[in-house]
Amino acid sequence: MTITWNDSIPIYRQLHQRVVAMILDGALNEGDPLPSVRQVAADFQINPLTVSKAYQELVDERLVEKRRGLGMFVIEGAREELLKSERERFLREEWPALYARLQRLGLDLKTLLRETQADPEKPA
């Protein structure tokens, strides 16, 4: 597994975002353990404190829980809560600009769906 780090975003935030994406994508399910801090630090050659900070944010957001002596685990309901918050964030932060661009380009929902269905392998 390789990660290309973005220099403009702190590594702990990128690691946090990666774990969130894994939960949303179903790569990490409720009850699944997260890789250990030491393992992630070794795999990506980053400071263990950076991993701990990312994991602590996930705990603070009530997406994972610490189990003494066992590690960190995805809590029940984490995916549903993430879907809800990510949908709200998308509609608040990303959709207005996307909608404005679609309007400028004269694209409507029918056209977008037709183009997507005509060539499902076409990159978005």
mmCIF file with all atom_site columns, N, CA, C and O in Angstrom, residues 10-54:
data_model
loop_
_atom_site.group_PDB
_atom_site.id
_atom_site.type_symbol
_atom_site.label_atom_id
_atom_site.label_alt_id
_atom_site.label_comp_id
_atom_site.label_asym_id
_atom_site.label_entity_id
_atom_site.label_seq_id
_atom_site.pdbx_PDB_ins_code
_atom_site.Cartn_x
_atom_site.Cartn_y
_atom_site.Cartn_z
_atom_site.occupancy
_atom_site.B_iso_or_equiv
_atom_site.pdbx_formal_charge
_atom_site.auth_seq_id
_atom_site.auth_comp_id
_atom_site.auth_asym_id
_atom_site.auth_atom_id
_atom_site.pdbx_PDB_model_num
ATOM 1   N N  . PRO A 1 10 ? -1.691  18.724 6.299  1.00 0.00 ? 10 PRO A N  1
ATOM 2   C CA . PRO A 1 10 ? -0.945  17.952 7.292  1.00 0.00 ? 10 PRO A CA 1
ATOM 3   C C  . PRO A 1 10 ? -1.163  16.443 7.108  1.00 0.00 ? 10 PRO A C  1
ATOM 4   O O  . PRO A 1 10 ? -2.273  15.998 6.788  1.00 0.00 ? 10 PRO A O  1
ATOM 5   N N  . ILE A 1 11 ? -0.114  15.675 7.323  1.00 0.00 ? 11 ILE A N  1
ATOM 6   C CA . ILE A 1 11 ? -0.183  14.227 7.123  1.00 0.00 ? 11 ILE A CA 1
ATOM 7   C C  . ILE A 1 11 ? -1.251  13.588 8.003  1.00 0.00 ? 11 ILE A C  1
ATOM 8   O O  . ILE A 1 11 ? -1.980  12.699 7.563  1.00 0.00 ? 11 ILE A O  1
ATOM 9   N N  . TYR A 1 12 ? -1.389  14.060 9.243  1.00 0.00 ? 12 TYR A N  1
ATOM 10  C CA . TYR A 1 12 ? -2.407  13.448 10.111 1.00 0.00 ? 12 TYR A CA 1
ATOM 11  C C  . TYR A 1 12 ? -3.804  13.647 9.539  1.00 0.00 ? 12 TYR A C  1
ATOM 12  O O  . TYR A 1 12 ? -4.663  12.780 9.659  1.00 0.00 ? 12 TYR A O  1
ATOM 13  N N  . ARG A 1 13 ? -4.056  14.799 8.879  1.00 0.00 ? 13 ARG A N  1
ATOM 14  C CA . ARG A 1 13 ? -5.370  15.039 8.259  1.00 0.00 ? 13 ARG A CA 1
ATOM 15  C C  . ARG A 1 13 ? -5.576  14.104 7.068  1.00 0.00 ? 13 ARG A C  1
ATOM 16  O O  . ARG A 1 13 ? -6.661  13.579 6.852  1.00 0.00 ? 13 ARG A O  1
ATOM 17  N N  . GLN A 1 14 ? -4.516  13.908 6.288  1.00 0.00 ? 14 GLN A N  1
ATOM 18  C CA . GLN A 1 14 ? -4.617  13.014 5.132  1.00 0.00 ? 14 GLN A CA 1
ATOM 19  C C  . GLN A 1 14 ? -4.850  11.575 5.580  1.00 0.00 ? 14 GLN A C  1
ATOM 20  O O  . GLN A 1 14 ? -5.644  10.851 4.969  1.00 0.00 ? 14 GLN A O  1
ATOM 21  N N  . LEU A 1 15 ? -4.185  11.177 6.646  1.00 0.00 ? 15 LEU A N  1
ATOM 22  C CA . LEU A 1 15 ? -4.389  9.839  7.191  1.00 0.00 ? 15 LEU A CA 1
ATOM 23  C C  . LEU A 1 15 ? -5.814  9.688  7.724  1.00 0.00 ? 15 LEU A C  1
ATOM 24  O O  . LEU A 1 15 ? -6.484  8.682  7.474  1.00 0.00 ? 15 LEU A O  1
ATOM 25  N N  . HIS A 1 16 ? -6.296  10.709 8.409  1.00 0.00 ? 16 HIS A N  1
ATOM 26  C CA . HIS A 1 16 ? -7.683  10.737 8.896  1.00 0.00 ? 16 HIS A CA 1
ATOM 27  C C  . HIS A 1 16 ? -8.646  10.575 7.726  1.00 0.00 ? 16 HIS A C  1
ATOM 28  O O  . HIS A 1 16 ? -9.566  9.750  7.751  1.00 0.00 ? 16 HIS A O  1
ATOM 29  N N  . GLN A 1 17 ? -8.435  11.349 6.664  1.00 0.00 ? 17 GLN A N  1
ATOM 30  C CA . GLN A 1 17 ? -9.303  11.295 5.490  1.00 0.00 ? 17 GLN A CA 1
ATOM 31  C C  . GLN A 1 17 ? -9.256  9.916  4.823  1.00 0.00 ? 17 GLN A C  1
ATOM 32  O O  . GLN A 1 17 ? -10.265 9.418  4.326  1.00 0.00 ? 17 GLN A O  1
ATOM 33  N N  . ARG A 1 18 ? -8.091  9.288  4.848  1.00 0.00 ? 18 ARG A N  1
ATOM 34  C CA . ARG A 1 18 ? -7.953  7.952  4.256  1.00 0.00 ? 18 ARG A CA 1
ATOM 35  C C  . ARG A 1 18 ? -8.772  6.934  5.040  1.00 0.00 ? 18 ARG A C  1
ATOM 36  O O  . ARG A 1 18 ? -9.447  6.087  4.452  1.00 0.00 ? 18 ARG A O  1
ATOM 37  N N  . VAL A 1 19 ? -8.711  6.991  6.367  1.00 0.00 ? 19 VAL A N  1
ATOM 38  C CA . VAL A 1 19 ? -9.492  6.054  7.182  1.00 0.00 ? 19 VAL A CA 1
ATOM 39  C C  . VAL A 1 19 ? -10.990 6.300  6.976  1.00 0.00 ? 19 VAL A C  1
ATOM 40  O O  . VAL A 1 19 ? -11.767 5.360  6.841  1.00 0.00 ? 19 VAL A O  1
ATOM 41  N N  . VAL A 1 20 ? -11.392 7.564  6.918  1.00 0.00 ? 20 VAL A N  1
ATOM 42  C CA . VAL A 1 20 ? -12.802 7.901  6.655  1.00 0.00 ? 20 VAL A CA 1
ATOM 43  C C  . VAL A 1 20 ? -13.233 7.306  5.318  1.00 0.00 ? 20 VAL A C  1
ATOM 44  O O  . VAL A 1 20 ? -14.298 6.686  5.214  1.00 0.00 ? 20 VAL A O  1
ATOM 45  N N  . ALA A 1 21 ? -12.405 7.465  4.292  1.00 0.00 ? 21 ALA A N  1
ATOM 46  C CA . ALA A 1 21 ? -12.733 6.911  2.969  1.00 0.00 ? 21 ALA A CA 1
ATOM 47  C C  . ALA A 1 21 ? -12.841 5.387  3.031  1.00 0.00 ? 21 ALA A C  1
ATOM 48  O O  . ALA A 1 21 ? -13.735 4.796  2.399  1.00 0.00 ? 21 ALA A O  1
ATOM 49  N N  . MET A 1 22 ? -11.974 4.748  3.799  1.00 0.00 ? 22 MET A N  1
ATOM 50  C CA . MET A 1 22 ? -12.020 3.288  3.928  1.00 0.00 ? 22 MET A CA 1
ATOM 51  C C  . MET A 1 22 ? -13.314 2.835  4.605  1.00 0.00 ? 22 MET A C  1
ATOM 52  O O  . MET A 1 22 ? -13.890 1.810  4.232  1.00 0.00 ? 22 MET A O  1
ATOM 53  N N  . ILE A 1 23 ? -13.784 3.604  5.573  1.00 0.00 ? 23 ILE A N  1
ATOM 54  C CA . ILE A 1 23 ? -15.048 3.272  6.236  1.00 0.00 ? 23 ILE A CA 1
ATOM 55  C C  . ILE A 1 23 ? -16.212 3.470  5.260  1.00 0.00 ? 23 ILE A C  1
ATOM 56  O O  . ILE A 1 23 ? -17.090 2.614  5.128  1.00 0.00 ? 23 ILE A O  1
ATOM 57  N N  . LEU A 1 24 ? -16.199 4.585  4.546  1.00 0.00 ? 24 LEU A N  1
ATOM 58  C CA . LEU A 1 24 ? -17.274 4.860  3.582  1.00 0.00 ? 24 LEU A CA 1
ATOM 59  C C  . LEU A 1 24 ? -17.299 3.828  2.454  1.00 0.00 ? 24 LEU A C  1
ATOM 60  O O  . LEU A 1 24 ? -18.364 3.430  1.993  1.00 0.00 ? 24 LEU A O  1
ATOM 61  N N  . ASP A 1 25 ? -16.113 3.406  2.009  1.00 0.00 ? 25 ASP A N  1
ATOM 62  C CA . ASP A 1 25 ? -16.025 2.450  0.903  1.00 0.00 ? 25 ASP A CA 1
ATOM 63  C C  . ASP A 1 25 ? -16.281 1.013  1.339  1.00 0.00 ? 25 ASP A C  1
ATOM 64  O O  . ASP A 1 25 ? -16.364 0.124  0.497  1.00 0.00 ? 25 ASP A O  1
ATOM 65  N N  . GLY A 1 26 ? -16.378 0.786  2.646  1.00 0.00 ? 26 GLY A N  1
ATOM 66  C CA . GLY A 1 26 ? -16.614 -0.562 3.140  1.00 0.00 ? 26 GLY A CA 1
ATOM 67  C C  . GLY A 1 26 ? -15.356 -1.391 3.320  1.00 0.00 ? 26 GLY A C  1
ATOM 68  O O  . GLY A 1 26 ? -15.432 -2.591 3.601  1.00 0.00 ? 26 GLY A O  1
ATOM 69  N N  . ALA A 1 27 ? -14.187 -0.782 3.147  1.00 0.00 ? 27 ALA A N  1
ATOM 70  C CA . ALA A 1 27 ? -12.935 -1.506 3.375  1.00 0.00 ? 27 ALA A CA 1
ATOM 71  C C  . ALA A 1 27 ? -12.736 -1.757 4.870  1.00 0.00 ? 27 ALA A C  1
ATOM 72  O O  . ALA A 1 27 ? -12.091 -2.727 5.259  1.00 0.00 ? 27 ALA A O  1
ATOM 73  N N  . LEU A 1 28 ? -13.276 -0.862 5.690  1.00 0.00 ? 28 LEU A N  1
ATOM 74  C CA . LEU A 1 28 ? -13.307 -1.043 7.145  1.00 0.00 ? 28 LEU A CA 1
ATOM 75  C C  . LEU A 1 28 ? -14.771 -1.047 7.560  1.00 0.00 ? 28 LEU A C  1
ATOM 76  O O  . LEU A 1 28 ? -15.498 -0.085 7.302  1.00 0.00 ? 28 LEU A O  1
ATOM 77  N N  . ASN A 1 29 ? -15.204 -2.129 8.172  1.00 0.00 ? 29 ASN A N  1
ATOM 78  C CA . ASN A 1 29 ? -16.590 -2.257 8.606  1.00 0.00 ? 29 ASN A CA 1
ATOM 79  C C  . ASN A 1 29 ? -16.706 -2.080 10.110 1.00 0.00 ? 29 ASN A C  1
ATOM 80  O O  . ASN A 1 29 ? -15.699 -2.102 10.825 1.00 0.00 ? 29 ASN A O  1
ATOM 81  N N  . GLU A 1 30 ? -17.939 -1.940 10.568 1.00 0.00 ? 30 GLU A N  1
ATOM 82  C CA . GLU A 1 30 ? -18.183 -1.814 12.002 1.00 0.00 ? 30 GLU A CA 1
ATOM 83  C C  . GLU A 1 30 ? -17.585 -3.013 12.725 1.00 0.00 ? 30 GLU A C  1
ATOM 84  O O  . GLU A 1 30 ? -17.749 -4.155 12.302 1.00 0.00 ? 30 GLU A O  1
ATOM 85  N N  . GLY A 1 31 ? -16.841 -2.731 13.782 1.00 0.00 ? 31 GLY A N  1
ATOM 86  C CA . GLY A 1 31 ? -16.204 -3.791 14.555 1.00 0.00 ? 31 GLY A CA 1
ATOM 87  C C  . GLY A 1 31 ? -14.821 -4.176 14.076 1.00 0.00 ? 31 GLY A C  1
ATOM 88  O O  . GLY A 1 31 ? -14.103 -4.895 14.765 1.00 0.00 ? 31 GLY A O  1
ATOM 89  N N  . ASP A 1 32 ? -14.440 -3.705 12.894 1.00 0.00 ? 32 ASP A N  1
ATOM 90  C CA . ASP A 1 32 ? -13.109 -4.017 12.370 1.00 0.00 ? 32 ASP A CA 1
ATOM 91  C C  . ASP A 1 32 ? -12.037 -3.236 13.132 1.00 0.00 ? 32 ASP A C  1
ATOM 92  O O  . ASP A 1 32 ? -12.238 -2.068 13.475 1.00 0.00 ? 32 ASP A O  1
ATOM 93  N N  . PRO A 1 33 ? -10.887 -3.876 13.323 1.00 0.00 ? 33 PRO A N  1
ATOM 94  C CA . PRO A 1 33 ? -9.784  -3.149 13.959 1.00 0.00 ? 33 PRO A CA 1
ATOM 95  C C  . PRO A 1 33 ? -9.061  -2.269 12.946 1.00 0.00 ? 33 PRO A C  1
ATOM 96  O O  . PRO A 1 33 ? -8.970  -2.609 11.765 1.00 0.00 ? 33 PRO A O  1
ATOM 97  N N  . LEU A 1 34 ? -8.572  -1.126 13.406 1.00 0.00 ? 34 LEU A N  1
ATOM 98  C CA . LEU A 1 34 ? -7.689  -0.305 12.596 1.00 0.00 ? 34 LEU A CA 1
ATOM 99  C C  . LEU A 1 34 ? -6.288  -0.882 12.726 1.00 0.00 ? 34 LEU A C  1
ATOM 100 O O  . LEU A 1 34 ? -5.959  -1.478 13.755 1.00 0.00 ? 34 LEU A O  1
ATOM 101 N N  . PRO A 1 35 ? -5.465  -0.701 11.713 1.00 0.00 ? 35 PRO A N  1
ATOM 102 C CA . PRO A 1 35 ? -4.072  -1.137 11.861 1.00 0.00 ? 35 PRO A CA 1
ATOM 103 C C  . PRO A 1 35 ? -3.439  -0.410 13.047 1.00 0.00 ? 35 PRO A C  1
ATOM 104 O O  . PRO A 1 35 ? -3.801  0.729  13.346 1.00 0.00 ? 35 PRO A O  1
ATOM 105 N N  . SER A 1 36 ? -2.504  -1.061 13.708 1.00 0.00 ? 36 SER A N  1
ATOM 106 C CA . SER A 1 36 ? -1.883  -0.452 14.882 1.00 0.00 ? 36 SER A CA 1
ATOM 107 C C  . SER A 1 36 ? -1.110  0.806  14.491 1.00 0.00 ? 36 SER A C  1
ATOM 108 O O  . SER A 1 36 ? -0.675  0.965  13.344 1.00 0.00 ? 36 SER A O  1
ATOM 109 N N  . VAL A 1 37 ? -0.969  1.690  15.463 1.00 0.00 ? 37 VAL A N  1
ATOM 110 C CA . VAL A 1 37 ? -0.205  2.927  15.249 1.00 0.00 ? 37 VAL A CA 1
ATOM 111 C C  . VAL A 1 37 ? 1.196   2.582  14.762 1.00 0.00 ? 37 VAL A C  1
ATOM 112 O O  . VAL A 1 37 ? 1.697   3.183  13.800 1.00 0.00 ? 37 VAL A O  1
ATOM 113 N N  . ARG A 1 38 ? 1.834   1.637  15.411 1.00 0.00 ? 38 ARG A N  1
ATOM 114 C CA . ARG A 1 38 ? 3.202   1.252  15.028 1.00 0.00 ? 38 ARG A CA 1
ATOM 115 C C  . ARG A 1 38 ? 3.259   0.721  13.606 1.00 0.00 ? 38 ARG A C  1
ATOM 116 O O  . ARG A 1 38 ? 4.184   1.031  12.858 1.00 0.00 ? 38 ARG A O  1
ATOM 117 N N  . GLN A 1 39 ? 2.273   -0.084 13.237 1.00 0.00 ? 39 GLN A N  1
ATOM 118 C CA . GLN A 1 39 ? 2.257   -0.667 11.901 1.00 0.00 ? 39 GLN A CA 1
ATOM 119 C C  . GLN A 1 39 ? 2.090   0.410  10.827 1.00 0.00 ? 39 GLN A C  1
ATOM 120 O O  . GLN A 1 39 ? 2.801   0.420  9.826  1.00 0.00 ? 39 GLN A O  1
ATOM 121 N N  . VAL A 1 40 ? 1.149   1.331  11.043 1.00 0.00 ? 40 VAL A N  1
ATOM 122 C CA . VAL A 1 40 ? 0.920   2.410  10.076 1.00 0.00 ? 40 VAL A CA 1
ATOM 123 C C  . VAL A 1 40 ? 2.163   3.290  9.973  1.00 0.00 ? 40 VAL A C  1
ATOM 124 O O  . VAL A 1 40 ? 2.600   3.653  8.876  1.00 0.00 ? 40 VAL A O  1
ATOM 125 N N  . ALA A 1 41 ? 2.754   3.621  11.118 1.00 0.00 ? 41 ALA A N  1
ATOM 126 C CA . ALA A 1 41 ? 3.960   4.454  11.131 1.00 0.00 ? 41 ALA A CA 1
ATOM 127 C C  . ALA A 1 41 ? 5.088   3.780  10.355 1.00 0.00 ? 41 ALA A C  1
ATOM 128 O O  . ALA A 1 41 ? 5.784   4.424  9.557  1.00 0.00 ? 41 ALA A O  1
ATOM 129 N N  . ALA A 1 42 ? 5.251   2.483  10.559 1.00 0.00 ? 42 ALA A N  1
ATOM 130 C CA . ALA A 1 42 ? 6.302   1.753  9.856  1.00 0.00 ? 42 ALA A CA 1
ATOM 131 C C  . ALA A 1 42 ? 6.000   1.639  8.359  1.00 0.00 ? 42 ALA A C  1
ATOM 132 O O  . ALA A 1 42 ? 6.882   1.862  7.519  1.00 0.00 ? 42 ALA A O  1
ATOM 133 N N  . ASP A 1 43 ? 4.747   1.317  8.017  1.00 0.00 ? 43 ASP A N  1
ATOM 134 C CA . ASP A 1 43 ? 4.373   1.147  6.604  1.00 0.00 ? 43 ASP A CA 1
ATOM 135 C C  . ASP A 1 43 ? 4.571   2.418  5.794  1.00 0.00 ? 43 ASP A C  1
ATOM 136 O O  . ASP A 1 43 ? 5.000   2.364  4.642  1.00 0.00 ? 43 ASP A O  1
ATOM 137 N N  . PHE A 1 44 ? 4.228   3.550  6.383  1.00 0.00 ? 44 PHE A N  1
ATOM 138 C CA . PHE A 1 44 ? 4.289   4.811  5.644  1.00 0.00 ? 44 PHE A CA 1
ATOM 139 C C  . PHE A 1 44 ? 5.480   5.677  6.020  1.00 0.00 ? 44 PHE A C  1
ATOM 140 O O  . PHE A 1 44 ? 5.602   6.807  5.549  1.00 0.00 ? 44 PHE A O  1
ATOM 141 N N  . GLN A 1 45 ? 6.326   5.135  6.899  1.00 0.00 ? 45 GLN A N  1
ATOM 142 C CA . GLN A 1 45 ? 7.532   5.840  7.336  1.00 0.00 ? 45 GLN A CA 1
ATOM 143 C C  . GLN A 1 45 ? 7.201   7.234  7.848  1.00 0.00 ? 45 GLN A C  1
ATOM 144 O O  . GLN A 1 45 ? 7.761   8.236  7.406  1.00 0.00 ? 45 GLN A O  1
ATOM 145 N N  . ILE A 1 46 ? 6.239   7.275  8.777  1.00 0.00 ? 46 ILE A N  1
ATOM 146 C CA . ILE A 1 46 ? 5.855   8.528  9.414  1.00 0.00 ? 46 ILE A CA 1
ATOM 147 C C  . ILE A 1 46 ? 5.967   8.365  10.926 1.00 0.00 ? 46 ILE A C  1
ATOM 148 O O  . ILE A 1 46 ? 6.056   7.253  11.441 1.00 0.00 ? 46 ILE A O  1
ATOM 149 N N  . ASN A 1 47 ? 5.953   9.475  11.618 1.00 0.00 ? 47 ASN A N  1
ATOM 150 C CA . ASN A 1 47 ? 6.077   9.482  13.062 1.00 0.00 ? 47 ASN A CA 1
ATOM 151 C C  . ASN A 1 47 ? 4.832   8.848  13.695 1.00 0.00 ? 47 ASN A C  1
ATOM 152 O O  . ASN A 1 47 ? 3.710   9.179  13.311 1.00 0.00 ? 47 ASN A O  1
ATOM 153 N N  . PRO A 1 48 ? 5.007   7.965  14.671 1.00 0.00 ? 48 PRO A N  1
ATOM 154 C CA . PRO A 1 48 ? 3.852   7.372  15.349 1.00 0.00 ? 48 PRO A CA 1
ATOM 155 C C  . PRO A 1 48 ? 2.930   8.413  15.992 1.00 0.00 ? 48 PRO A C  1
ATOM 156 O O  . PRO A 1 48 ? 1.720   8.191  16.075 1.00 0.00 ? 48 PRO A O  1
ATOM 157 N N  . LEU A 1 49 ? 3.487   9.543  16.411 1.00 0.00 ? 49 LEU A N  1
ATOM 158 C CA . LEU A 1 49 ? 2.639   10.603 16.984 1.00 0.00 ? 49 LEU A CA 1
ATOM 159 C C  . LEU A 1 49 ? 1.676   11.169 15.941 1.00 0.00 ? 49 LEU A C  1
ATOM 160 O O  . LEU A 1 49 ? 0.564   11.578 16.272 1.00 0.00 ? 49 LEU A O  1
ATOM 161 N N  . THR A 1 50 ? 2.102   11.183 14.685 1.00 0.00 ? 50 THR A N  1
ATOM 162 C CA . THR A 1 50 ? 1.232   11.644 13.595 1.00 0.00 ? 50 THR A CA 1
ATOM 163 C C  . THR A 1 50 ? 0.047   10.692 13.442 1.00 0.00 ? 50 THR A C  1
ATOM 164 O O  . THR A 1 50 ? -1.099  11.129 13.300 1.00 0.00 ? 50 THR A O  1
ATOM 165 N N  . VAL A 1 51 ? 0.316   9.404  13.480 1.00 0.00 ? 51 VAL A N  1
ATOM 166 C CA . VAL A 1 51 ? -0.743  8.391  13.380 1.00 0.00 ? 51 VAL A CA 1
ATOM 167 C C  . VAL A 1 51 ? -1.679  8.517  14.580 1.00 0.00 ? 51 VAL A C  1
ATOM 168 O O  . VAL A 1 51 ? -2.908  8.499  14.433 1.00 0.00 ? 51 VAL A O  1
ATOM 169 N N  . SER A 1 52 ? -1.093  8.675  15.770 1.00 0.00 ? 52 SER A N  1
ATOM 170 C CA . SER A 1 52 ? -1.902  8.804  16.986 1.00 0.00 ? 52 SER A CA 1
ATOM 171 C C  . SER A 1 52 ? -2.828  10.011 16.911 1.00 0.00 ? 52 SER A C  1
ATOM 172 O O  . SER A 1 52 ? -3.979  9.944  17.345 1.00 0.00 ? 52 SER A O  1
ATOM 173 N N  . LYS A 1 53 ? -2.331  11.109 16.358 1.00 0.00 ? 53 LYS A N  1
ATOM 174 C CA . LYS A 1 53 ? -3.158  12.316 16.243 1.00 0.00 ? 53 LYS A CA 1
ATOM 175 C C  . LYS A 1 53 ? -4.334  12.068 15.297 1.00 0.00 ? 53 LYS A C  1
ATOM 176 O O  . LYS A 1 53 ? -5.467  12.465 15.585 1.00 0.00 ? 53 LYS A O  1
ATOM 177 N N  . ALA A 1 54 ? -4.090  11.388 14.183 1.00 0.00 ? 54 ALA A N  1
ATOM 178 C CA . ALA A 1 54 ? -5.168  11.071 13.241 1.00 0.00 ? 54 ALA A CA 1
ATOM 179 C C  . ALA A 1 54 ? -6.188  10.155 13.897 1.00 0.00 ? 54 ALA A C  1
ATOM 180 O O  . ALA A 1 54 ? -7.402  10.381 13.789 1.00 0.00 ? 54 ALA A O  1
#
